[in-house]
Amino acid sequence: MNDCLFCKIVAGEIPADKLYEDDDVLVFRDIAPQAPTHFLVIPRKHIKGPADVTIDDEQVIGKLLRIGGDIVAREGHSHYRIVFNNGSRAGQTVFHIHMHILAGRNMNWPPG
Ligand code: 5GP
Ligand code: ZN
């Protein structure tokens, strides 16, 4: 966990363009945005990925949706894509669970 990039952002050891934070959740812009609006919503708690969510995490994982939805609406979007990647073959590169929200362009389906 010590070398987890997002734990370092949570701890303030690495800077991030933060949009929101509270005792449970942190929201910051993605460093390599894939849409005009692209931010990440993460729990402060280190959870490796979607497959590692336990019953104790249910509340905070629901909170990611509520907070992320509020922020993307505040940024003026009602059409957006939410993504959780689980595992490297699905595109997960940071192994601290994070919810992507992408908005501001048309999205394709199926995703790549
Ligand atoms: P994943 O590919 O694991 O689903 O998503 C990780 C995301 O974190 C990527 O979209 C990547 O651009 C973003 N990211 C990686 N390093 C940093 C960083 O240091 N700061 C910020 N803000 N985002 C990062
Ligand atoms: Zn972490």
PDB file of C-alpha atoms and ligand atoms in Angstrom:
ATOM      1  CA  MET A   1       0.000   0.000   0.000  1.00  0.00           C
ATOM      2  CA  ASN A   2       2.974   2.322   0.656  1.00  0.00           C
ATOM      3  CA  ASP A   3       3.737   2.658  -3.019  1.00  0.00           C
ATOM      4  CA  CYS A   4       0.121   3.203  -4.050  1.00  0.00           C
ATOM      5  CA  LEU A   5      -0.117   6.332  -6.187  1.00  0.00           C
ATOM      6  CA  PHE A   6      -3.667   7.176  -5.131  1.00  0.00           C
ATOM      7  CA  CYS A   7      -2.871   6.656  -1.427  1.00  0.00           C
ATOM      8  CA  LYS A   8      -0.127   9.246  -1.964  1.00  0.00           C
ATOM      9  CA  ILE A   9      -2.661  11.638  -3.498  1.00  0.00           C
ATOM     10  CA  VAL A  10      -4.999  10.963  -0.533  1.00  0.00           C
ATOM     11  CA  ALA A  11      -2.099  11.726   1.846  1.00  0.00           C
ATOM     12  CA  GLY A  12      -1.219  14.924  -0.036  1.00  0.00           C
ATOM     13  CA  GLU A  13       2.230  13.597  -0.942  1.00  0.00           C
ATOM     14  CA  ILE A  14       1.482  13.962  -4.666  1.00  0.00           C
ATOM     15  CA  PRO A  15      -0.456  16.976  -5.925  1.00  0.00           C
ATOM     16  CA  ALA A  16      -3.770  16.595  -7.717  1.00  0.00           C
ATOM     17  CA  ASP A  17      -6.348  18.938  -9.199  1.00  0.00           C
ATOM     18  CA  LYS A  18      -8.962  18.232  -6.525  1.00  0.00           C
ATOM     19  CA  LEU A  19     -12.645  18.911  -7.115  1.00  0.00           C
ATOM     20  CA  TYR A  20     -13.971  17.612  -3.795  1.00  0.00           C
ATOM     21  CA  GLU A  21     -12.884  15.861  -0.621  1.00  0.00           C
ATOM     22  CA  ASP A  22     -14.430  14.711   2.618  1.00  0.00           C
ATOM     23  CA  ASP A  23     -13.685  12.101   5.279  1.00  0.00           C
ATOM     24  CA  ASP A  24     -14.426   9.202   2.932  1.00  0.00           C
ATOM     25  CA  VAL A  25     -13.973  10.324  -0.644  1.00  0.00           C
ATOM     26  CA  LEU A  26     -11.616  12.303  -2.860  1.00  0.00           C
ATOM     27  CA  VAL A  27     -12.345  13.585  -6.373  1.00  0.00           C
ATOM     28  CA  PHE A  28      -9.660  14.878  -8.724  1.00  0.00           C
ATOM     29  CA  ARG A  29      -9.146  15.428 -12.441  1.00  0.00           C
ATOM     30  CA  ASP A  30      -7.475  12.681 -14.423  1.00  0.00           C
ATOM     31  CA  ILE A  31      -3.928  13.629 -15.430  1.00  0.00           C
ATOM     32  CA  ALA A  32      -4.499  12.265 -18.958  1.00  0.00           C
ATOM     33  CA  PRO A  33      -8.118  13.173 -19.730  1.00  0.00           C
ATOM     34  CA  GLN A  34      -9.919  10.997 -22.287  1.00  0.00           C
ATOM     35  CA  ALA A  35     -12.830  13.436 -22.650  1.00  0.00           C
ATOM     36  CA  PRO A  36     -13.285  17.191 -22.115  1.00  0.00           C
ATOM     37  CA  THR A  37     -14.359  16.356 -18.558  1.00  0.00           C
ATOM     38  CA  HIS A  38     -12.619  13.368 -16.972  1.00  0.00           C
ATOM     39  CA  PHE A  39     -12.236  12.964 -13.251  1.00  0.00           C
ATOM     40  CA  LEU A  40     -11.705  10.148 -10.760  1.00  0.00           C
ATOM     41  CA  VAL A  41     -13.742   9.473  -7.621  1.00  0.00           C
ATOM     42  CA  ILE A  42     -11.929   7.350  -5.044  1.00  0.00           C
ATOM     43  CA  PRO A  43     -12.398   6.221  -1.456  1.00  0.00           C
ATOM     44  CA  ARG A  44      -9.667   7.341   0.938  1.00  0.00           C
ATOM     45  CA  LYS A  45      -9.517   3.731   2.042  1.00  0.00           C
ATOM     46  CA  HIS A  46      -7.158   1.572  -0.016  1.00  0.00           C
ATOM     47  CA  ILE A  47      -9.284  -1.017  -1.813  1.00  0.00           C
ATOM     48  CA  LYS A  48      -7.398  -2.714  -4.624  1.00  0.00           C
ATOM     49  CA  GLY A  49     -10.225  -2.835  -7.146  1.00  0.00           C
ATOM     50  CA  PRO A  50     -13.892  -3.644  -7.734  1.00  0.00           C
ATOM     51  CA  ALA A  51     -13.296  -7.344  -7.015  1.00  0.00           C
ATOM     52  CA  ASP A  52     -11.971  -6.459  -3.551  1.00  0.00           C
ATOM     53  CA  VAL A  53     -15.038  -4.558  -2.317  1.00  0.00           C
ATOM     54  CA  THR A  54     -16.410  -6.097   0.893  1.00  0.00           C
ATOM     55  CA  ILE A  55     -19.649  -5.636   2.781  1.00  0.00           C
ATOM     56  CA  ASP A  56     -17.862  -3.011   4.914  1.00  0.00           C
ATOM     57  CA  ASP A  57     -17.250  -0.943   1.778  1.00  0.00           C
ATOM     58  CA  GLU A  58     -20.807  -0.875   0.436  1.00  0.00           C
ATOM     59  CA  GLN A  59     -21.590   2.545   1.860  1.00  0.00           C
ATOM     60  CA  VAL A  60     -18.510   4.288   0.514  1.00  0.00           C
ATOM     61  CA  ILE A  61     -18.838   2.668  -2.909  1.00  0.00           C
ATOM     62  CA  GLY A  62     -22.402   3.980  -3.140  1.00  0.00           C
ATOM     63  CA  LYS A  63     -21.126   7.367  -2.049  1.00  0.00           C
ATOM     64  CA  LEU A  64     -18.739   7.439  -5.018  1.00  0.00           C
ATOM     65  CA  LEU A  65     -21.789   7.423  -7.303  1.00  0.00           C
ATOM     66  CA  ARG A  66     -23.671  10.084  -5.384  1.00  0.00           C
ATOM     67  CA  ILE A  67     -20.719  12.473  -5.105  1.00  0.00           C
ATOM     68  CA  GLY A  68     -19.523  11.852  -8.661  1.00  0.00           C
ATOM     69  CA  GLY A  69     -23.013  12.441 -10.010  1.00  0.00           C
ATOM     70  CA  ASP A  70     -23.315  15.706  -8.100  1.00  0.00           C
ATOM     71  CA  ILE A  71     -19.975  16.954  -9.401  1.00  0.00           C
ATOM     72  CA  VAL A  72     -20.541  16.064 -13.053  1.00  0.00           C
ATOM     73  CA  ALA A  73     -23.947  17.783 -12.865  1.00  0.00           C
ATOM     74  CA  ARG A  74     -22.285  20.822 -11.295  1.00  0.00           C
ATOM     75  CA  GLU A  75     -19.941  20.863 -14.296  1.00  0.00           C
ATOM     76  CA  GLY A  76     -22.999  21.069 -16.540  1.00  0.00           C
ATOM     77  CA  HIS A  77     -23.295  17.486 -17.791  1.00  0.00           C
ATOM     78  CA  SER A  78     -26.286  15.159 -17.781  1.00  0.00           C
ATOM     79  CA  HIS A  79     -24.791  12.685 -20.294  1.00  0.00           C
ATOM     80  CA  TYR A  80     -21.706  10.901 -19.062  1.00  0.00           C
ATOM     81  CA  ARG A  81     -19.861   7.593 -18.893  1.00  0.00           C
ATOM     82  CA  ILE A  82     -18.907   5.921 -15.605  1.00  0.00           C
ATOM     83  CA  VAL A  83     -16.164   3.287 -15.675  1.00  0.00           C
ATOM     84  CA  PHE A  84     -14.538   1.013 -13.117  1.00  0.00           C
ATOM     85  CA  ASN A  85     -11.698  -1.107 -14.519  1.00  0.00           C
ATOM     86  CA  ASN A  86     -10.856  -4.362 -12.743  1.00  0.00           C
ATOM     87  CA  GLY A  87      -7.574  -6.022 -13.636  1.00  0.00           C
ATOM     88  CA  SER A  88      -4.868  -5.132 -16.127  1.00  0.00           C
ATOM     89  CA  ARG A  89      -6.589  -6.750 -19.120  1.00  0.00           C
ATOM     90  CA  ALA A  90      -9.584  -4.491 -18.492  1.00  0.00           C
ATOM     91  CA  GLY A  91      -7.294  -1.456 -18.433  1.00  0.00           C
ATOM     92  CA  GLN A  92      -6.690  -1.059 -14.709  1.00  0.00           C
ATOM     93  CA  THR A  93      -3.295   0.585 -14.199  1.00  0.00           C
ATOM     94  CA  VAL A  94      -3.699   1.962 -10.666  1.00  0.00           C
ATOM     95  CA  PHE A  95      -4.613  -0.669  -8.091  1.00  0.00           C
ATOM     96  CA  HIS A  96      -6.591   1.597  -5.749  1.00  0.00           C
ATOM     97  CA  ILE A  97     -10.242   1.459  -6.733  1.00  0.00           C
ATOM     98  CA  HIS A  98     -11.394   4.492  -8.708  1.00  0.00           C
ATOM     99  CA  MET A  99     -14.520   5.479 -10.561  1.00  0.00           C
ATOM    100  CA  HIS A 100     -13.910   7.346 -13.819  1.00  0.00           C
ATOM    101  CA  ILE A 101     -16.467   9.913 -14.935  1.00  0.00           C
ATOM    102  CA  LEU A 102     -16.104  11.083 -18.532  1.00  0.00           C
ATOM    103  CA  ALA A 103     -18.287  13.716 -20.168  1.00  0.00           C
ATOM    104  CA  GLY A 104     -18.376  16.427 -22.787  1.00  0.00           C
ATOM    105  CA  ARG A 105     -18.276  14.284 -25.927  1.00  0.00           C
ATOM    106  CA  ASN A 106     -20.315  11.503 -27.504  1.00  0.00           C
ATOM    107  CA  MET A 107     -19.392   8.055 -26.171  1.00  0.00           C
ATOM    108  CA  ASN A 108     -19.208   4.894 -28.259  1.00  0.00           C
ATOM    109  CA  TRP A 109     -20.563   1.477 -27.362  1.00  0.00           C
ATOM    110  CA  PRO A 110     -19.108  -1.103 -27.043  1.00  0.00           C
ATOM    111  CA  PRO A 111     -16.082   0.499 -25.364  1.00  0.00           C
ATOM    112  CA  GLY A 112     -12.649  -0.533 -26.649  1.00  0.00           C
TER     113      GLY A 112
HETATM  114  P1  5GP B   1      -7.143   2.920 -14.712  1.00  0.00           P
HETATM  115  O1  5GP B   1      -6.429   2.780 -16.036  1.00  0.00           O
HETATM  116  O2  5GP B   1      -6.371   2.230 -13.602  1.00  0.00           O
HETATM  117  O3  5GP B   1      -8.596   2.581 -14.737  1.00  0.00           O
HETATM  118  O4  5GP B   1      -7.138   4.467 -14.402  1.00  0.00           O
HETATM  119  C1  5GP B   1      -6.059   5.139 -13.823  1.00  0.00           C
HETATM  120  C2  5GP B   1      -6.187   6.570 -14.217  1.00  0.00           C
HETATM  121  O5  5GP B   1      -5.340   7.339 -13.389  1.00  0.00           O
HETATM  122  C3  5GP B   1      -5.754   6.841 -15.668  1.00  0.00           C
HETATM  123  O6  5GP B   1      -6.841   7.404 -16.380  1.00  0.00           O
HETATM  124  C4  5GP B   1      -4.574   7.797 -15.523  1.00  0.00           C
HETATM  125  O7  5GP B   1      -4.540   8.786 -16.516  1.00  0.00           O
HETATM  126  C5  5GP B   1      -4.781   8.378 -14.135  1.00  0.00           C
HETATM  127  N1  5GP B   1      -3.566   8.770 -13.467  1.00  0.00           N
HETATM  128  C6  5GP B   1      -2.403   8.077 -13.436  1.00  0.00           C
HETATM  129  N2  5GP B   1      -1.490   8.735 -12.692  1.00  0.00           N
HETATM  130  C7  5GP B   1      -2.100   9.871 -12.250  1.00  0.00           C
HETATM  131  C8  5GP B   1      -1.658  10.962 -11.441  1.00  0.00           C
HETATM  132  O8  5GP B   1      -0.527  11.023 -10.959  1.00  0.00           O
HETATM  133  N3  5GP B   1      -2.563  11.938 -11.221  1.00  0.00           N
HETATM  134  C9  5GP B   1      -3.821  11.924 -11.735  1.00  0.00           C
HETATM  135  N4  5GP B   1      -4.621  12.941 -11.453  1.00  0.00           N
HETATM  136  N5  5GP B   1      -4.272  10.901 -12.493  1.00  0.00           N
HETATM  137  C10 5GP B   1      -3.420   9.893 -12.744  1.00  0.00           C
HETATM  138 ZN    ZN B   2      -4.109   3.069  -2.316  1.00  0.00          ZN
END
